[in-house]
Short mmCIF file of C-alpha atoms and ligand atoms in Angstrom, two decimals:
data_model
loop_
_atom_site.label_atom_id
_atom_site.label_comp_id
_atom_site.label_asym_id
_atom_site.label_seq_id
_atom_site.Cartn_x
_atom_site.Cartn_y
_atom_site.Cartn_z
CA UNK A 120 6.58 42.01 109.09
CA UNK A 121 9.39 39.94 107.58
CA UNK A 122 12.96 40.73 108.64
CA UNK A 123 15.78 38.90 106.87
CA UNK A 124 19.33 38.50 108.16
CA UNK A 125 21.91 37.07 105.78
CA UNK A 126 25.66 36.79 106.05
CA UNK A 127 28.62 34.41 106.17
CA UNK A 128 29.25 31.76 108.83
CA UNK A 129 30.28 33.24 112.16
CA UNK A 130 28.96 36.74 111.43
CA UNK A 131 26.58 36.44 114.40
CA UNK A 132 23.35 35.81 112.50
CA UNK A 133 21.79 33.20 114.77
CA UNK A 134 22.39 34.95 118.09
CA UNK A 135 21.37 38.29 116.60
CA UNK A 136 18.23 36.92 114.97
CA UNK A 137 17.22 35.19 118.20
CA UNK A 138 17.67 38.31 120.34
CA UNK A 139 16.00 40.58 117.77
CA UNK A 140 13.02 38.20 117.53
CA UNK A 141 12.71 38.19 121.34
CA UNK A 142 12.84 41.98 121.47
CA UNK A 143 10.10 42.22 118.81
CA UNK A 144 8.17 39.27 120.24
CA UNK A 145 7.99 37.43 116.92
CA UNK A 146 9.37 33.98 115.91
CA UNK A 147 12.92 33.38 114.67
CA UNK A 148 13.55 30.98 111.80
CA UNK A 149 17.06 29.51 111.51
CA UNK A 150 17.13 28.27 107.91
CA UNK A 151 20.65 26.87 108.33
CA UNK A 152 19.11 24.44 110.83
CA UNK A 153 16.85 23.16 108.03
CA UNK A 154 19.82 22.41 105.73
CA UNK A 155 21.55 20.80 108.70
CA UNK A 156 18.49 18.61 109.40
CA UNK A 157 18.54 17.37 105.78
CA UNK A 158 22.28 16.67 106.20
CA UNK A 159 21.56 14.67 109.38
CA UNK A 160 18.83 12.69 107.61
CA UNK A 161 21.29 12.04 104.77
CA UNK A 162 23.94 10.80 107.23
CA UNK A 163 21.37 8.48 108.81
CA UNK A 164 20.77 7.08 105.30
CA UNK A 165 24.39 6.30 104.49
CA UNK A 166 25.26 9.51 102.63
CA UNK A 167 28.81 10.71 103.18
CA UNK A 168 31.52 12.69 101.44
CA UNK A 169 32.56 9.36 99.87
CA UNK A 170 28.96 8.56 98.86
CA UNK A 171 27.46 11.94 97.90
CA UNK A 172 24.37 10.53 96.18
CA UNK A 173 22.57 13.75 95.24
CA UNK A 174 19.48 11.98 93.86
CA UNK A 175 19.00 10.20 97.17
CA UNK A 176 19.53 13.46 99.11
CA UNK A 177 16.86 15.16 96.96
CA UNK A 178 14.48 12.24 97.55
CA UNK A 179 15.05 12.41 101.32
CA UNK A 180 14.41 16.17 101.36
CA UNK A 181 11.20 15.85 99.37
CA UNK A 182 9.76 13.45 101.94
CA UNK A 183 11.31 14.95 105.03
CA UNK A 184 9.26 15.36 108.21
CA UNK A 185 10.62 18.67 109.49
CA UNK A 186 9.01 20.86 112.10
CA UNK A 187 9.79 23.58 114.63
CA UNK A 188 8.65 23.83 118.23
CA UNK A 189 8.21 27.58 118.68
CA UNK A 190 7.20 27.29 122.36
CA UNK A 191 10.83 27.60 123.52
CA UNK A 192 13.55 30.22 122.93
CA UNK A 193 15.40 29.40 120.76
CA UNK A 194 12.87 27.23 118.90
CA UNK A 195 13.69 23.51 118.71
CA UNK A 196 13.92 21.71 115.37
CA UNK A 197 12.19 18.35 115.03
CA UNK A 198 13.17 15.71 112.48
CA UNK A 199 10.79 12.74 112.25
CA UNK A 200 9.17 14.12 115.46
CA UNK A 201 12.51 13.96 117.39
CA UNK A 202 14.28 17.03 118.74
CA UNK A 203 17.57 17.16 116.79
CA UNK A 204 18.55 20.72 117.78
CA UNK A 205 21.83 19.51 119.31
CA UNK A 206 22.61 16.72 116.82
CA UNK A 207 22.53 19.07 113.82
CA UNK A 208 25.46 21.06 115.29
CA UNK A 209 27.80 18.06 115.39
CA UNK A 210 30.99 18.32 113.27
CA UNK A 211 30.00 15.33 111.10
CA UNK A 212 26.81 17.17 110.08
CA UNK A 213 28.69 20.44 109.45
CA UNK A 214 31.16 18.51 107.28
CA UNK A 215 28.53 17.34 104.78
CA UNK A 216 25.91 20.13 104.97
CA UNK A 217 27.29 21.55 101.71
CA UNK A 218 25.82 18.51 99.93
CA UNK A 219 22.14 19.40 100.59
CA UNK A 220 22.94 23.15 100.38
CA UNK A 221 24.28 22.63 96.84
CA UNK A 222 21.28 20.56 95.75
CA UNK A 223 18.70 22.53 93.73
CA UNK A 224 15.82 20.19 94.57
CA UNK A 225 16.60 20.38 98.29
CA UNK A 226 16.78 24.17 98.07
CA UNK A 227 13.45 24.40 96.23
CA UNK A 228 11.77 22.25 98.89
CA UNK A 229 13.25 24.17 101.82
CA UNK A 230 12.44 27.55 100.24
CA UNK A 231 8.84 26.35 99.83
CA UNK A 232 8.73 25.36 103.51
CA UNK A 233 10.31 28.67 104.61
CA UNK A 234 7.66 30.67 102.73
CA UNK A 235 4.90 28.52 104.24
CA UNK A 236 6.28 29.12 107.74
CA UNK A 237 6.35 32.88 107.07
CA UNK A 238 2.78 32.81 105.75
CA UNK A 239 1.60 31.04 108.91
CA UNK A 240 3.63 33.20 111.29
CA UNK A 241 2.79 36.55 109.70
CA UNK A 242 5.83 38.15 111.29
CA UNK A 243 9.26 36.52 111.33
CA UNK A 244 12.96 37.15 111.75
CA UNK A 245 14.52 34.73 109.30
CA UNK A 246 18.25 34.14 108.87
CA UNK A 247 20.43 32.31 106.38
CA UNK A 248 22.27 33.05 103.15
CA UNK A 249 19.50 33.70 100.61
CA UNK A 250 16.65 35.07 102.71
CA UNK A 251 16.70 38.68 101.51
CA UNK A 252 17.75 37.91 97.95
CA UNK A 253 15.81 34.83 96.89
CA UNK A 254 13.32 33.65 99.50
CA UNK A 255 11.82 36.97 100.65
CA UNK A 256 12.78 39.60 98.06
CA UNK A 257 9.94 41.83 99.33
CA UNK A 258 10.93 41.61 103.02
CA UNK A 259 10.20 44.71 105.11
CA UNK A 260 13.75 44.91 106.49
CA UNK A 261 16.88 43.26 105.14
CA UNK A 262 20.13 43.08 107.04
CA UNK A 263 23.47 41.68 105.93
CA UNK A 264 25.86 40.89 108.78
CA UNK A 265 29.55 40.65 108.12
CA UNK A 266 32.72 40.43 110.22
CA UNK A 267 36.43 39.99 109.67
CA UNK A 268 37.23 36.33 108.97
CA UNK A 269 39.71 36.17 111.87
CA UNK A 270 37.03 37.40 114.27
CA UNK A 271 34.49 34.93 112.84
CA UNK A 272 37.01 32.11 113.34
CA UNK A 273 37.68 33.28 116.91
CA UNK A 274 33.92 33.18 117.65
CA UNK A 275 33.57 29.67 116.19
CA UNK A 276 36.54 28.49 118.30
CA UNK A 277 34.95 29.99 121.43
CA UNK A 278 31.63 28.25 120.65
CA UNK A 279 33.36 24.88 120.23
CA UNK A 280 35.47 25.38 123.37
CA UNK A 281 32.27 26.17 125.30
CA UNK A 282 30.88 22.83 124.19
CA UNK A 283 34.08 21.06 125.25
CA UNK A 284 35.09 20.35 121.62
CA UNK A 285 38.82 20.84 120.91
CA UNK A 286 39.71 22.52 117.61
CA UNK A 287 42.84 23.75 115.85
CA UNK A 288 42.56 27.51 115.10
CA UNK A 289 44.45 27.23 111.76
CA UNK A 290 42.23 24.38 110.61
CA UNK A 291 39.14 26.37 111.64
CA UNK A 292 40.33 29.40 109.67
CA UNK A 293 40.89 27.24 106.58
CA UNK A 294 37.46 25.69 107.07
CA UNK A 295 35.87 29.14 107.36
CA UNK A 296 37.56 30.23 104.11
CA UNK A 297 36.28 27.08 102.37
CA UNK A 298 32.72 27.69 103.67
CA UNK A 299 32.79 31.32 102.49
CA UNK A 300 33.92 30.21 99.05
CA UNK A 301 31.16 27.56 98.86
CA UNK A 302 28.45 29.89 100.18
CA UNK A 303 29.34 32.66 97.74
CA UNK A 304 29.75 30.53 94.63
CA UNK A 305 26.71 28.23 94.97
CA UNK A 306 24.72 28.09 91.67
CA UNK A 307 21.38 28.65 93.42
CA UNK A 308 20.88 30.37 96.78
CA UNK A 309 24.38 31.83 96.89
CA UNK A 310 25.30 34.30 99.61
CA UNK A 311 24.86 37.67 97.89
CA UNK A 312 24.32 41.16 99.18
CA UNK A 313 20.79 42.31 98.31
CA UNK A 314 20.85 45.81 96.82
CA UNK A 315 18.41 47.05 99.46
CA UNK A 316 20.04 45.32 102.47
CA UNK A 317 21.57 47.25 105.35
CA UNK A 318 25.12 46.05 105.99
CA UNK A 319 26.30 45.81 109.60
CA UNK A 320 29.93 44.94 110.27
CA UNK A 321 29.88 43.17 113.63
CA UNK A 322 33.68 42.73 114.00
CA UNK A 323 33.97 45.22 116.84
CA UNK A 324 30.38 45.13 118.08
CA UNK A 325 28.79 43.19 120.93
CA UNK A 326 25.58 41.25 120.36
CA UNK A 327 23.37 43.84 122.17
CA UNK A 328 24.99 46.62 120.14
CA UNK A 329 24.09 44.89 116.86
CA UNK A 330 20.51 44.25 117.99
CA UNK A 331 20.14 47.82 119.29
CA UNK A 332 21.28 49.12 115.90
CA UNK A 333 18.67 46.96 114.15
CA UNK A 334 15.86 47.95 116.51
CA UNK A 335 16.75 51.60 115.97
CA UNK A 336 16.67 51.22 112.17
CA UNK A 337 13.32 49.38 112.32
CA UNK A 338 11.87 52.00 114.69
CA UNK A 339 13.08 54.94 112.64
CA UNK A 340 11.72 53.57 109.37
CA UNK A 341 8.39 52.68 110.97
CA UNK A 342 8.02 56.18 112.37
CA UNK A 343 9.48 57.92 109.37
O1 LIG B 1351 24.14 28.97 109.15
P1 LIG B 1351 24.61 27.52 109.24
O2 LIG B 1351 26.10 27.37 109.36
O3 LIG B 1351 23.89 26.75 110.30
O4 LIG B 1351 24.20 26.89 107.84
C1 LIG B 1351 24.47 25.55 107.53
C2 LIG B 1351 24.75 25.40 106.04
O5 LIG B 1351 23.57 25.64 105.28
C3 LIG B 1351 25.82 26.33 105.49
O6 LIG B 1351 26.77 25.54 104.83
C4 LIG B 1351 25.14 27.21 104.49
C5 LIG B 1351 23.82 26.54 104.23
N1 LIG B 1351 22.70 27.47 104.16
C6 LIG B 1351 22.25 27.83 102.92
O7 LIG B 1351 22.83 27.42 101.91
N2 LIG B 1351 21.16 28.66 102.82
C7 LIG B 1351 20.55 29.11 103.91
N3 LIG B 1351 19.48 29.90 103.77
C8 LIG B 1351 21.02 28.76 105.19
C9 LIG B 1351 22.11 27.93 105.28
#
C-alpha cells in the first residue's frame, strides 16, 4: 500500500506522515530530506547561492551515498554513512535547497531512489511535493495537505523557537511566499494537486485530527 502526502511547506506533512505511518505500522519516507541531503552535500562541496554550479550539483547527486535508518521513529537519514538528520534542517541548507530541487538530473535520480525504496518496503507513507502526481501516480491513497499561509508561518516560527533559533515573523512570511512560488512553478516536480487526491485543510485542525481523518478515509475505502 502506497500512501502519498503532498502539500506546501508548513502544511504539516512531515508530522502527519510520521504519525500516520506509526498508526499503520509502515515506514515513512520524507522526500524533502533527500533534497536537503543533496543540498548539504553541495554546500560541503563549495556550492552556494553565489556559486550555483548546477552541473556539479547533478554530478554530486548521481554519486551520492544516501540511506535511511528505518529502525528509529522518525527514520534517520544517512549521507556518506553519517547521520545528517539534524544538519539538513539548518537554515543554510534550507536557503539553497531550491538549487537541487530545481535540477532535473537531481530530481530524476531521487525519483529513481524513491521508487526503489517503495519497491523494497512494499508499503510506505511518502511525503513531498510530487509524490502523488509524478513519483507514484498509481498510489492507493493520495492526500494533499494545505493550510493558510499565516498559520503555516506561525508553525514554522514555533518550530524554530523550539530549537532556540530566533526568527523575524515578517521575514518568515516572505520566505514562505517565495517557497510556495518556487514549489508551484518548478519545471519538473512542481507542487500540483493530483486530480484524485483528497484535500485536507489543516489550518484549524490538530495533528491527531488530521491523522484520524486519514485513517478513517483509508478504513472506509478498504471496507467499502
Ligand atoms: O519538505 P521540505 O521543506 O523538507 O523540502 C525541502 C525542499 O525540497 C523544498 O524546497 C521543496 C523540495 N522538495 C521537492 O521539490 N520535491 C519533493 N518531493 C520534496 C521536497
